[in-house]
Short mmCIF file of C-alpha atoms and ligand atoms in Angstrom, two decimals:
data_model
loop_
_atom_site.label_atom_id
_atom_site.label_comp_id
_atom_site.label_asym_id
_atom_site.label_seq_id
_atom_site.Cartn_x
_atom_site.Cartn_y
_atom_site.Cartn_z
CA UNK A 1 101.15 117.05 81.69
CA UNK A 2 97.54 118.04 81.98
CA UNK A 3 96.40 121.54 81.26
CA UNK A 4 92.63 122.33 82.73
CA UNK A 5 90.73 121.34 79.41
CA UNK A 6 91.18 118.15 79.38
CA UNK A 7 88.62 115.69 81.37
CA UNK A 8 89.22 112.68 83.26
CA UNK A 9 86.49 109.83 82.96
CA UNK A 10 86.75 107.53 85.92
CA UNK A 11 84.57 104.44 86.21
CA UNK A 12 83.93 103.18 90.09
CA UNK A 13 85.20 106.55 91.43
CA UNK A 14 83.56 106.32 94.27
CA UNK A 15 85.23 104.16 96.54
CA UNK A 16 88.88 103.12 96.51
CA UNK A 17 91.30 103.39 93.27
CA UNK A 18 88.70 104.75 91.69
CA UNK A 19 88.14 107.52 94.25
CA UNK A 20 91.70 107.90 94.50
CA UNK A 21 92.64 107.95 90.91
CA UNK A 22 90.07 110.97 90.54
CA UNK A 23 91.67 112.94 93.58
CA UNK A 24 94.80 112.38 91.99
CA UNK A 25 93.80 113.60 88.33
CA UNK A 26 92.18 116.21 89.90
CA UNK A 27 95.28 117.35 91.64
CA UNK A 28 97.03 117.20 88.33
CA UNK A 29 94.30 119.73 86.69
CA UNK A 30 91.99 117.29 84.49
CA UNK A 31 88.23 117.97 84.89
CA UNK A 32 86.40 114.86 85.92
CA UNK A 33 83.20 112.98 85.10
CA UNK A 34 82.47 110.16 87.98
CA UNK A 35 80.44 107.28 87.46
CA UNK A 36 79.19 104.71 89.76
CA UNK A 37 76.13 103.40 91.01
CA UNK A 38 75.56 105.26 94.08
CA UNK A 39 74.27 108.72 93.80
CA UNK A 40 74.83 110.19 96.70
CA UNK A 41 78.23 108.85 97.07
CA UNK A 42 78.81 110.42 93.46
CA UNK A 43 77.47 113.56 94.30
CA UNK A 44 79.32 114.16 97.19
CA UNK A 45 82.77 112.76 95.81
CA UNK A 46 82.07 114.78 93.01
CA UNK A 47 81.31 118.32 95.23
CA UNK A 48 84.38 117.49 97.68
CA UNK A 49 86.71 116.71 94.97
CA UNK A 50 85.88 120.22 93.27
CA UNK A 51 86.01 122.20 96.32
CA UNK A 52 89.78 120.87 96.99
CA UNK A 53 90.91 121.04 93.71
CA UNK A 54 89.03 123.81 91.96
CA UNK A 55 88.47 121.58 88.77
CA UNK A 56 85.17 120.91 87.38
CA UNK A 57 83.85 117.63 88.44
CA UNK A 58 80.33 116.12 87.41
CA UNK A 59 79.12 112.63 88.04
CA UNK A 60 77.02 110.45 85.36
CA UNK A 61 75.21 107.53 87.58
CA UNK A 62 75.49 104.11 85.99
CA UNK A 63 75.48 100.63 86.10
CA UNK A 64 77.74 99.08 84.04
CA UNK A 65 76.42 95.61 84.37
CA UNK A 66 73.38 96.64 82.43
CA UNK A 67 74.56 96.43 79.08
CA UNK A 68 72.57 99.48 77.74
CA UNK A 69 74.93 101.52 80.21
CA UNK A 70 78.51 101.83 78.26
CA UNK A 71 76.29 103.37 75.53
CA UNK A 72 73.84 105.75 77.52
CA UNK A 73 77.22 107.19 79.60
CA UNK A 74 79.04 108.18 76.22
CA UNK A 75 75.69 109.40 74.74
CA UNK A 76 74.87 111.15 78.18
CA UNK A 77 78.91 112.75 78.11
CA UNK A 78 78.17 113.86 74.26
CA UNK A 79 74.97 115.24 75.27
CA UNK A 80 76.90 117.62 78.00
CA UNK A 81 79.57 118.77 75.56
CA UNK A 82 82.25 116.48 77.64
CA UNK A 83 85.49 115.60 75.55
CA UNK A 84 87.33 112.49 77.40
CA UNK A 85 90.81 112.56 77.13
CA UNK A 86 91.82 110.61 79.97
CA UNK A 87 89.43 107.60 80.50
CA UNK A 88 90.10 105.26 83.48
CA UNK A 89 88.35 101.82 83.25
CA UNK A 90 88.41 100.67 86.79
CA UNK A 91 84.61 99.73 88.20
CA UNK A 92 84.79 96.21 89.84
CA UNK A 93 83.65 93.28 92.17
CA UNK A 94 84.59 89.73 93.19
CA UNK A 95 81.99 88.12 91.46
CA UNK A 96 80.23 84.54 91.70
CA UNK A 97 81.83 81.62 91.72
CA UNK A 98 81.26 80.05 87.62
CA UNK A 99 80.28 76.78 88.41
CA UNK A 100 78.58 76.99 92.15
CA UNK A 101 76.45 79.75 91.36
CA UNK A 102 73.47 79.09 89.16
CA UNK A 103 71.85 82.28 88.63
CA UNK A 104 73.39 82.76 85.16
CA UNK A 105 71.99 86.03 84.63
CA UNK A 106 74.22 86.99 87.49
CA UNK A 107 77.25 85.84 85.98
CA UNK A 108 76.60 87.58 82.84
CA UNK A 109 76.14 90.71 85.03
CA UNK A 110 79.63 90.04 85.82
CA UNK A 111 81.31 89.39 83.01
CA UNK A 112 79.50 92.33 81.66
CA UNK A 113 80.91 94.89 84.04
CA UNK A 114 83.99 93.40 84.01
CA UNK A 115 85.02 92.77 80.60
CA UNK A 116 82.12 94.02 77.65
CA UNK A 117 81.73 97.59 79.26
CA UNK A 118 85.65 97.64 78.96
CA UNK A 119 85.57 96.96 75.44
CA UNK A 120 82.68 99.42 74.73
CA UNK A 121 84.04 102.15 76.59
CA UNK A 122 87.45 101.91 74.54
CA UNK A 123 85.47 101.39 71.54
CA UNK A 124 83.22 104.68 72.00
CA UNK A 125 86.00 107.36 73.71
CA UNK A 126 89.36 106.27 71.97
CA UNK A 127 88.78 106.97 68.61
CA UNK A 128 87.92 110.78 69.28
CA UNK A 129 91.50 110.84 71.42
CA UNK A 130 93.36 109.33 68.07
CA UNK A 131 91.67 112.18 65.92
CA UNK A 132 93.27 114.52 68.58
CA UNK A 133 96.23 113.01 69.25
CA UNK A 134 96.14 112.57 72.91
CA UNK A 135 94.70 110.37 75.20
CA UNK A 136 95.38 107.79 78.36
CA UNK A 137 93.46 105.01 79.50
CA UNK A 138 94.17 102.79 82.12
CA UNK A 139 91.44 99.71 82.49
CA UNK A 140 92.25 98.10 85.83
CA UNK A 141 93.46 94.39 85.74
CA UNK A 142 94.91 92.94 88.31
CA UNK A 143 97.64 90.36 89.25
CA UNK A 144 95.25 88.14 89.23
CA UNK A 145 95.17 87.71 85.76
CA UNK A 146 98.42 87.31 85.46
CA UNK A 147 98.14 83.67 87.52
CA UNK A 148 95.88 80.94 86.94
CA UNK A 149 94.44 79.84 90.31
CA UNK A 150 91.69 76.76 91.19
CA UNK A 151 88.53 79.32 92.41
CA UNK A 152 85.79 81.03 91.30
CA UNK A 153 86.86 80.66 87.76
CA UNK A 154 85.58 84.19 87.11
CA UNK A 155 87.61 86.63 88.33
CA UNK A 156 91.47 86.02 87.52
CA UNK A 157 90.19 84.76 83.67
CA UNK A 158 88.31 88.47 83.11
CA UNK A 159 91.30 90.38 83.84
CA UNK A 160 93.29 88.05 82.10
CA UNK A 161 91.32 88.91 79.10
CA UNK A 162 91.30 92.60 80.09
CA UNK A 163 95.10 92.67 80.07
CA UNK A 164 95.31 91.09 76.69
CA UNK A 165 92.57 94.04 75.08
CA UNK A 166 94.80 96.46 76.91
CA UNK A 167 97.98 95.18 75.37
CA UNK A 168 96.53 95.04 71.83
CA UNK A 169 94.74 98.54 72.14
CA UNK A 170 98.50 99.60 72.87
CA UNK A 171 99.82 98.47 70.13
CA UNK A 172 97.46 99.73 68.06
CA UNK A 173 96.84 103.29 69.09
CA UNK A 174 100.29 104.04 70.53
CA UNK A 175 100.84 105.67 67.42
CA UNK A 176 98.54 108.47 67.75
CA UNK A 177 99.49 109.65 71.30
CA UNK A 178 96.87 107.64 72.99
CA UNK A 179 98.39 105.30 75.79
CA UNK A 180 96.73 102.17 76.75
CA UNK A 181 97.72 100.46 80.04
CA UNK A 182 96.97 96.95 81.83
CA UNK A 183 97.60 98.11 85.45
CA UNK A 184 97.67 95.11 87.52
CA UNK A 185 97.30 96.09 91.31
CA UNK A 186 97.99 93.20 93.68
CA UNK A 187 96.02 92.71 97.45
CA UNK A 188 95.45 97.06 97.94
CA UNK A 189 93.21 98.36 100.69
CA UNK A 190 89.74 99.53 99.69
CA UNK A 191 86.33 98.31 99.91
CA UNK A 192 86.63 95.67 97.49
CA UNK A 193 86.98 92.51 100.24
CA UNK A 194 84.50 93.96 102.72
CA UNK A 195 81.99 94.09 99.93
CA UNK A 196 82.88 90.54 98.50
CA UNK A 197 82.40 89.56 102.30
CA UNK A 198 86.70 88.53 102.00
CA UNK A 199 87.18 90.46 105.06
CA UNK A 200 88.31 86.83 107.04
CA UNK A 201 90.59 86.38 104.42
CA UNK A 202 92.26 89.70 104.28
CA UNK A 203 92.51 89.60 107.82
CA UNK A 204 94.55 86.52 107.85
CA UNK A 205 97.13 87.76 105.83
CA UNK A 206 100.77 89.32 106.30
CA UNK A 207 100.33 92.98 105.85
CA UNK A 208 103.44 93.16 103.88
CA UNK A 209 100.90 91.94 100.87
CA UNK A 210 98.43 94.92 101.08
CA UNK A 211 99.23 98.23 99.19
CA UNK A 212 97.45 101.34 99.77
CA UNK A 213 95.18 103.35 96.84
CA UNK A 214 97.51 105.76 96.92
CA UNK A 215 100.24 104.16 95.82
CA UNK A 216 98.46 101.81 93.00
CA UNK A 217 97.10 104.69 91.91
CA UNK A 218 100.56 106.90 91.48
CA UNK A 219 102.41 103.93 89.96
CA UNK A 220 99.50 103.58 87.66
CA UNK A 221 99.18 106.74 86.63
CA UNK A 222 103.05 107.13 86.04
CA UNK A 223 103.39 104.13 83.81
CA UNK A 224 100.30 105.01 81.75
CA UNK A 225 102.58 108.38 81.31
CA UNK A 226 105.52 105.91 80.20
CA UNK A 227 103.23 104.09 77.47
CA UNK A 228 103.99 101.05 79.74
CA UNK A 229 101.30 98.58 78.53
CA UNK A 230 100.93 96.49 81.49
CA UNK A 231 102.19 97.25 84.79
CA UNK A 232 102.00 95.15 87.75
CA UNK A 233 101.77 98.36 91.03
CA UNK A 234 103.88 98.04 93.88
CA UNK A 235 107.28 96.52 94.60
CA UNK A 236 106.31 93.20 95.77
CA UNK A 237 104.25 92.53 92.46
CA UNK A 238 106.76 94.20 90.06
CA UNK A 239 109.12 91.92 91.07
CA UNK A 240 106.91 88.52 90.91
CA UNK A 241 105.59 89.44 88.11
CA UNK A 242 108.55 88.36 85.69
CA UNK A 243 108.26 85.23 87.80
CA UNK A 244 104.19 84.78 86.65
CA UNK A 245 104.80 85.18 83.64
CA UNK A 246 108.20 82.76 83.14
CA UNK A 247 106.91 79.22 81.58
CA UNK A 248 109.69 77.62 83.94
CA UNK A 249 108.20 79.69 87.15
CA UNK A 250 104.70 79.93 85.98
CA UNK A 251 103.87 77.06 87.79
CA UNK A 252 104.85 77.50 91.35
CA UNK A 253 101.95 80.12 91.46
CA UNK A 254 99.73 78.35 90.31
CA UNK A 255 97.26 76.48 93.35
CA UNK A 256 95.06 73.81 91.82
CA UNK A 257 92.57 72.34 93.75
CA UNK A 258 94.68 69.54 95.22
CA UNK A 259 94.12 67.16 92.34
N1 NAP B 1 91.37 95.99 96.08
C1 NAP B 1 92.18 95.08 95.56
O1 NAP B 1 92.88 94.32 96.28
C2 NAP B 1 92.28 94.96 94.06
C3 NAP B 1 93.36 94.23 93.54
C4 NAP B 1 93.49 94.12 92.17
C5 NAP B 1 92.58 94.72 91.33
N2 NAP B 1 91.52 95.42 91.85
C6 NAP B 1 90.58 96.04 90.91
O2 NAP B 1 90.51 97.43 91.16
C7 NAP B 1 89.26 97.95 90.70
C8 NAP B 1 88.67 98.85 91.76
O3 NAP B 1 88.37 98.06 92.90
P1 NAP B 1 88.47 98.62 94.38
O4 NAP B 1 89.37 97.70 95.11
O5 NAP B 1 88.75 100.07 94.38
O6 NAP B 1 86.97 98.30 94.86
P2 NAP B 1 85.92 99.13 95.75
O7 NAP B 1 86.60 99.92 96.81
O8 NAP B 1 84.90 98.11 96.14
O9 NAP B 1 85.25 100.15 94.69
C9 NAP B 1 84.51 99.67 93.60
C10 NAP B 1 83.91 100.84 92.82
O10 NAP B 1 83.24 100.31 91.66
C11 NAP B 1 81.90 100.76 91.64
N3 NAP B 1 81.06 99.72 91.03
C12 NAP B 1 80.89 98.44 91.46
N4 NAP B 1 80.01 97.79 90.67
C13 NAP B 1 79.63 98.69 89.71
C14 NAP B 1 78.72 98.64 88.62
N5 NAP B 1 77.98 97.54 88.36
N6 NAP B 1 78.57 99.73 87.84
C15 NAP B 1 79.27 100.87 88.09
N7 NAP B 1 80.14 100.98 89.11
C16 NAP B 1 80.31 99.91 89.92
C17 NAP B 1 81.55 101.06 93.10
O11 NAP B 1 80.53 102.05 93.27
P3 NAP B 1 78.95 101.72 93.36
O12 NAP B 1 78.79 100.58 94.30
O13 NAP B 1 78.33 103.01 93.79
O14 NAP B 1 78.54 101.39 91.94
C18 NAP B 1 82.88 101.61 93.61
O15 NAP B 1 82.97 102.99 93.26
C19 NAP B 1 88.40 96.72 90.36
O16 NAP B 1 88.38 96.54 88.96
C20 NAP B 1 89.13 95.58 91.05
O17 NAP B 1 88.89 94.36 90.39
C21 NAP B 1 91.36 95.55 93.21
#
């Protein structure tokens, strides 16, 4: 599939799927360019992955909350010569709750990371893959969005709205070899609930819920290979998610607040 020329961008590749999805491109041959936050954590990632793998693999730190940073990356990839071919939109976080938390700026951090950066990332690296007719992205949903559920109001309706970019990127750039994919991971081990301070919740569940990285990430990288344009990962979700998405099912997912 790969051959060593082409580059991976991963966004969040420093912890979880995003960690994972770069060991995995980097074990099919794709160069990689990490971003994150965390230095350190990108440098090291960065020097490990290389050393197993033997691909090249820089880092470009950013914080794609900032909304100066979707920009700066892609100049800052230009700038080094780097051609994305393979662009993985996965950087993430819980978020605040929409109407208990009042620090608006915060929430427009949020939605910023999780949906605008999306959007300007696609907008700056697909339409160099279209003028060479190849190119993947995945931008990481989740199942999430493919339920309505009474909560923070933040999270679910962002990848929601990331799924239906996804789907209409698809449809639009299929054409010229570049495949867009939704992947839609359900409950997966990672950092993501320790960080959101979940951790009591994720410890009360059944463990037959949780998926590992490693699988997500293989499932995800396979249907991106399929042109599949939204893919819910792992068994469990695959097969509830015809169920989600039925107007006569819909509704037995969906928790309201009681009312
Ligand atoms: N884990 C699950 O159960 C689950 C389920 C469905 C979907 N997802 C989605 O999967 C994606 C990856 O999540 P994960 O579970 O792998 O989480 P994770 O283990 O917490 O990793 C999150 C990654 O995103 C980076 N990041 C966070 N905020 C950032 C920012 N403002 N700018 C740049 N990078 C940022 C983090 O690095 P720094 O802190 O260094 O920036 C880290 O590399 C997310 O989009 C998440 O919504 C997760």
């Amino acid at each position: 599939m790969a051959t060593d020329t082409r580059t991976a961008l991963i966004t969040g590749a420093t912890a979880g799927l995003g960690k994972e999805f770069a060991r995995q491109l980097a074990g099919k041959g794709y160069n990689l360019v990490l971003v994150a936050r965390n230095q350190e954590a990108l440098a090291s990632t960065a020097e490990s992955l290389a050393g197993e793998f033997g691909v090249d693999a820089q880092w470009i730190a950013a914080n794609l909350s900032d909304p100066a940073a979707p920009r700066a990356l892609y100049d800052e990839a230009q700038a080094r010569g780097i051609q994305v071919d393979y662009l993985v939109n996965n950087a993430g976080i819980a978020g605040p709750n929409l109407l208990e938390d009042t620090d608006w700026a915060e929430q427009q951090a949020f939605f910023q990371l999780m949906m605008l950066s999306i959007a300007e990332l696609c907008h700056l690296f697909i339409p160099s893959m279209q003028e060479r007719g190849f190119g993947r992205v995945i931008n990481v949903a989740s199942v999430a969005g493919r339920i309505s559920r009474a909560g923070g109001c933040n999270y679910g309706p962002s990848k929601a709205w990331v799924i239906a970019l996804s789907e209409e990127l698809a449809l639009t750039v299929g054409k010229d070899g570049v495949n867009v994919s939704a992947l839609c991971p359900g409950y997966t081990h990672t950092e993501f609930h320790e960080r959101a301070g979940l951790m009591d919740m994720k410890n009360s569940m059944p463990g037959w819920m949780w998926y590992d990285a490693e699988t997500v990430v293989r499932d995800g990288i396979a249907a991106a290979e399929r042109g599949k344009r939204v893919y819910a990962s792992g068994r469990l979700y695959r097969l509830l998610d015809p169920f989600f998405q039925s107007v006569w099912t819909r509704r037995l997912f969906s928790v309201s607040d009681g009312r």
